[in-house]
Coordinates of C-alpha atoms and ligand atoms in Angstrom, one line a residue:
M62 CA -11.8 7.3 -83.0
L63 CA -10.9 7.6 -79.3
I64 CA -13.1 10.5 -78.7
I65 CA -16.1 8.8 -80.3
W66 CA -15.9 5.8 -78.0
R67 CA -15.4 8.0 -74.9
R68 CA -18.5 10.1 -75.8
T69 CA -21.0 7.5 -76.8
Y70 CA -24.6 8.5 -76.6
F71 CA -26.4 5.5 -75.1
G72 CA -30.0 6.6 -75.4
D73 CA -32.9 8.2 -73.6
K74 CA -34.1 5.0 -72.0
V75 CA -31.2 2.7 -71.4
R76 CA -31.2 -0.6 -69.6
V77 CA -28.0 -0.6 -67.5
T78 CA -26.5 -3.1 -65.1
F79 CA -24.3 -1.5 -62.5
C80 CA -21.7 -3.2 -60.4
F81 CA -20.7 -1.0 -57.4
G82 CA -17.5 -2.6 -56.1
G83 CA -17.0 -3.1 -52.4
S84 CA -13.9 -1.0 -52.8
I85 CA -16.1 2.1 -53.1
L86 CA -19.2 1.1 -51.1
A87 CA -17.2 -0.3 -48.2
P88 CA -13.4 0.2 -48.6
E89 CA -12.7 -0.7 -45.0
E90 CA -16.2 -0.3 -43.6
P91 CA -19.5 0.8 -45.2
D92 CA -19.2 4.3 -46.5
V93 CA -22.6 5.9 -45.7
G94 CA -21.8 9.0 -47.9
C95 CA -21.0 6.9 -50.9
I96 CA -24.1 4.6 -50.4
R97 CA -26.3 7.7 -50.2
E98 CA -24.7 9.2 -53.3
V99 CA -25.3 6.0 -55.3
A100 CA -28.9 5.8 -54.2
Q101 CA -29.5 9.5 -55.1
T102 CA -28.0 9.0 -58.6
L103 CA -30.0 5.8 -59.2
R104 CA -33.1 7.7 -58.2
A105 CA -32.3 10.4 -60.7
L106 CA -31.7 7.8 -63.5
K107 CA -35.0 6.1 -62.7
S108 CA -36.8 9.4 -62.9
Q109 CA -35.3 9.8 -66.4
R110 CA -36.9 6.4 -67.3
H111 CA -33.7 4.4 -67.5
E112 CA -34.0 0.7 -66.5
I113 CA -31.6 -0.3 -63.8
L114 CA -30.2 -3.5 -62.3
V115 CA -27.6 -3.4 -59.5
V116 CA -24.9 -5.7 -58.0
T117 CA -22.9 -4.8 -54.9
G118 CA -19.5 -6.0 -53.9
G119 CA -18.1 -6.9 -50.5
G120 CA -15.0 -4.7 -50.1
G121 CA -13.0 -4.5 -46.9
P122 CA -15.5 -6.3 -44.6
S123 CA -15.7 -9.3 -46.9
R124 CA -11.9 -9.6 -47.0
K125 CA -11.8 -9.3 -43.2
Y126 CA -14.3 -12.1 -42.7
I127 CA -12.6 -14.3 -45.3
E128 CA -9.2 -13.7 -43.6
V129 CA -10.6 -14.9 -40.2
A130 CA -12.4 -17.9 -41.8
R131 CA -9.1 -18.9 -43.4
K132 CA -7.3 -18.7 -40.0
L133 CA -10.1 -21.0 -38.7
K134 CA -9.2 -23.4 -41.6
A135 CA -12.5 -22.9 -43.4
S136 CA -12.5 -24.5 -46.9
S137 CA -12.2 -22.1 -49.8
T138 CA -15.9 -22.8 -50.7
L139 CA -16.9 -21.7 -47.2
C140 CA -14.7 -18.6 -47.5
D141 CA -16.5 -17.7 -50.7
I142 CA -19.9 -18.3 -49.1
I143 CA -18.9 -15.9 -46.2
G144 CA -17.8 -13.4 -48.9
I145 CA -21.2 -13.7 -50.6
D146 CA -23.0 -13.1 -47.2
V147 CA -21.1 -9.8 -46.9
T148 CA -21.9 -8.7 -50.4
R149 CA -25.5 -9.2 -49.5
L150 CA -25.1 -7.1 -46.4
N151 CA -23.9 -4.3 -48.6
A152 CA -26.8 -4.9 -50.9
R153 CA -29.1 -4.5 -47.9
L154 CA -27.5 -1.1 -47.1
L155 CA -28.1 0.1 -50.6
I156 CA -31.7 -1.2 -50.5
A157 CA -32.2 0.8 -47.3
A158 CA -30.9 4.0 -49.0
L159 CA -33.1 3.4 -52.0
G160 CA -36.3 3.0 -49.9
N161 CA -39.4 2.1 -51.9
L162 CA -37.6 2.3 -55.2
A163 CA -35.8 -1.1 -54.5
E164 CA -37.1 -4.6 -54.0
Q165 CA -36.7 -5.0 -50.3
K166 CA -34.3 -8.0 -50.3
P167 CA -31.1 -8.9 -52.1
L168 CA -32.1 -11.0 -55.1
T169 CA -30.4 -14.4 -55.6
T170 CA -31.4 -15.3 -59.1
F171 CA -31.3 -13.5 -62.4
E172 CA -34.9 -14.4 -63.2
E173 CA -36.1 -12.7 -60.0
A174 CA -33.9 -9.6 -60.6
I175 CA -35.3 -9.2 -64.2
R176 CA -38.9 -9.6 -63.0
V177 CA -38.3 -6.8 -60.4
M178 CA -36.8 -4.6 -63.1
L179 CA -39.8 -5.2 -65.3
R180 CA -42.0 -4.2 -62.5
D181 CA -40.2 -0.8 -62.5
K182 CA -38.3 -1.3 -59.3
V183 CA -34.5 -1.6 -58.8
P184 CA -33.2 -5.1 -58.1
V185 CA -30.1 -5.3 -56.0
M186 CA -28.0 -8.5 -56.0
G187 CA -24.9 -9.5 -54.1
G188 CA -22.9 -12.6 -54.9
I189 CA -24.6 -15.9 -55.9
M190 CA -22.2 -18.8 -56.0
P191 CA -18.7 -19.7 -54.9
G192 CA -15.7 -19.5 -57.2
Q193 CA -16.2 -16.0 -58.7
T194 CA -16.8 -12.5 -57.6
T195 CA -19.7 -10.0 -58.0
D196 CA -18.0 -8.8 -61.3
A197 CA -19.1 -12.1 -62.8
V198 CA -22.6 -11.8 -61.3
A199 CA -22.9 -8.3 -62.9
A200 CA -21.7 -9.6 -66.4
M201 CA -24.2 -12.5 -66.2
L202 CA -27.0 -10.2 -65.0
A203 CA -26.2 -7.7 -67.8
N204 CA -26.3 -10.5 -70.4
S205 CA -29.5 -12.3 -69.1
S206 CA -31.4 -9.0 -68.8
K207 CA -30.2 -7.9 -72.2
S208 CA -28.8 -4.7 -70.8
K209 CA -27.3 -2.3 -73.3
L210 CA -24.6 -1.3 -71.0
L211 CA -22.6 -2.7 -68.1
I212 CA -20.9 -0.2 -65.7
F213 CA -18.4 -1.1 -63.0
F214 CA -17.4 1.4 -60.3
T215 CA -14.1 0.8 -58.7
D216 CA -11.7 2.7 -56.4
V217 CA -9.1 3.0 -59.2
G218 CA -11.5 4.2 -61.8
G219 CA -10.5 2.2 -64.8
V220 CA -8.5 -0.7 -66.2
Y221 CA -4.7 -0.3 -66.0
T222 CA -1.8 -2.1 -67.5
A223 CA -0.8 -3.2 -64.0
D224 CA -2.2 -2.6 -60.5
P225 CA -1.8 1.2 -60.0
K226 CA -1.7 0.8 -56.2
L227 CA 1.4 -1.3 -56.6
N228 CA 2.9 0.1 -59.7
P229 CA 3.0 3.9 -60.1
K230 CA 4.0 3.5 -63.8
A231 CA 0.7 1.6 -64.6
K232 CA -1.2 3.3 -67.4
K233 CA -5.0 3.5 -67.7
F234 CA -6.6 2.2 -70.8
E235 CA -9.1 4.7 -72.3
V236 CA -10.5 2.2 -74.7
M237 CA -9.8 -1.6 -74.9
T238 CA -11.5 -4.6 -76.4
G239 CA -13.0 -7.5 -74.5
E240 CA -10.2 -9.7 -75.9
E241 CA -7.5 -7.4 -74.5
L242 CA -9.3 -7.3 -71.1
M243 CA -9.4 -11.1 -71.0
K244 CA -5.7 -11.4 -71.8
L245 CA -4.9 -8.9 -69.1
V246 CA -6.7 -10.7 -66.3
A247 CA -6.3 -14.3 -67.6
V248 CA -3.0 -14.8 -65.7
K249 CA -4.6 -13.9 -62.4
K250 CA -5.5 -16.7 -59.9
L251 CA -8.9 -16.3 -58.4
K252 CA -8.7 -16.9 -54.6
P253 CA -11.5 -16.0 -52.1
G254 CA -11.1 -12.3 -51.3
A255 CA -8.7 -11.7 -54.1
N256 CA -8.5 -8.1 -55.2
M257 CA -8.5 -7.5 -59.0
I258 CA -10.0 -5.0 -61.3
V259 CA -12.4 -7.4 -63.1
D260 CA -12.4 -11.1 -62.4
P261 CA -11.5 -13.5 -65.2
V262 CA -15.0 -15.1 -65.3
S263 CA -16.5 -11.6 -65.9
A264 CA -13.8 -10.7 -68.5
K265 CA -14.6 -13.9 -70.4
L266 CA -18.3 -13.0 -70.4
I267 CA -17.7 -9.4 -71.5
Q268 CA -15.5 -10.7 -74.3
R269 CA -18.0 -13.5 -75.3
T270 CA -21.2 -11.3 -75.2
G271 CA -19.6 -8.2 -76.6
I272 CA -21.5 -6.0 -74.2
Q273 CA -20.4 -2.4 -74.1
T274 CA -18.8 -1.9 -70.7
L275 CA -17.5 1.1 -68.7
V276 CA -15.1 1.0 -65.7
L277 CA -15.5 4.2 -63.8
G278 CA -14.3 5.8 -60.6
K279 CA -16.4 7.0 -57.6
H280 CA -16.2 10.6 -58.7
E281 CA -18.2 9.8 -61.8
I282 CA -21.2 8.5 -59.9
K283 CA -23.0 11.9 -59.8
R284 CA -22.2 12.3 -63.5
L285 CA -24.0 9.1 -64.6
P286 CA -27.0 10.9 -66.1
E287 CA -24.8 13.0 -68.4
I288 CA -22.4 10.1 -69.2
L289 CA -25.4 8.1 -70.5
R290 CA -26.3 11.1 -72.6
G291 CA -22.8 11.0 -74.2
A292 CA -20.6 13.2 -71.9
E293 CA -16.9 12.3 -71.7
H294 CA -15.7 10.2 -68.7
S295 CA -12.3 9.5 -67.2
G296 CA -12.6 5.7 -67.0
T297 CA -12.1 2.8 -69.4
T298 CA -14.5 1.9 -72.2
I299 CA -14.5 -1.8 -73.2
V300 CA -15.7 -2.3 -76.7
P301 CA -16.5 -5.5 -78.6
G302 CA -13.3 -7.0 -80.0
Ligands
UTP513 P1 -16.5 -9.2 -54.3 O1 -17.3 -9.3 -55.5 O2 -16.7 -8.1 -53.4 O3 -15.0 -9.4 -54.6 O4 -16.8 -10.5 -53.5 P2 -13.8 -8.3 -54.7 O5 -12.9 -8.8 -55.8 O6 -13.2 -8.3 -53.3 O7 -14.4 -7.0 -55.2 P3 -14.6 -5.6 -54.4 O8 -13.4 -5.3 -53.6 O9 -15.8 -5.7 -53.6 O10 -14.8 -4.6 -55.5 C1 -16.1 -10.8 -52.2 C2 -15.8 -12.3 -52.1 O11 -17.1 -13.0 -52.1 C3 -16.9 -14.2 -52.8 C4 -15.5 -14.3 -53.3 O12 -14.7 -15.0 -52.3 C5 -15.1 -12.8 -53.4 O13 -13.7 -12.6 -53.3 N1 -17.9 -14.3 -53.9 C6 -18.6 -13.2 -54.3 C7 -18.3 -15.5 -54.4 O14 -17.7 -16.6 -54.1 N2 -19.2 -15.6 -55.4 C8 -19.9 -14.5 -55.8 O15 -20.8 -14.7 -56.7 C9 -19.6 -13.3 -55.3

């Protein structure tokens, strides 16, 4: 059972929404090597006729800006807006690396992003509205674009029973249901700049829509073409509950 889920063949032409977390694109500052690698892989997937939609997170720079805004007594809505600005900066860096393959500005609505994808280009979105993170943007984009698959890339490479950076005994789930994911993150409070594996808004959407979701680590970026063809991966697969 486990092996089947970990080795799903997704198809020859798959519509996929990707969420590249800020923790991998810009852990402290933008990681040029990682951004290049993401662009190279997306180019390979496009040449294999897959349909791609992309969301980028804010990472270290967004946390730093939010921290300063908080010190300056900015409201939490303003802190979120500043976070969104930084996610769009990271989107611009990925757009630069993708060149002509990408729409040349970060998209701000799902309709626009879908239109771009249907024109055979890669839409890149950052955040869109206060009170959530780009995980939620990705889950909404996956749902509205009728993506077959939603893939998150994070620095820890999967969903764990606890934060593996704080708890060395935390165990990675190989497979879990959307229901289990929701229970796991439901207790977390969502503050601007908060750091969690998948935000509660996103978990709820994954559970409600039943979209097949993978949470993978940075080392799997290059392996995406084979993972879509059914190769095994080391992350977490979230299946409909
Ligand atoms: P991220 O999506 O980057 O959050 O958005 P994150 O949890 O720090 O994820 P990683 O580390 O990048 O993977 C950064 C901040 O921008 C605001 C929130 O304050 C969030 O914490 N934001 C982002 C929004 O308010 N709305 C959005 O739609 C997106």
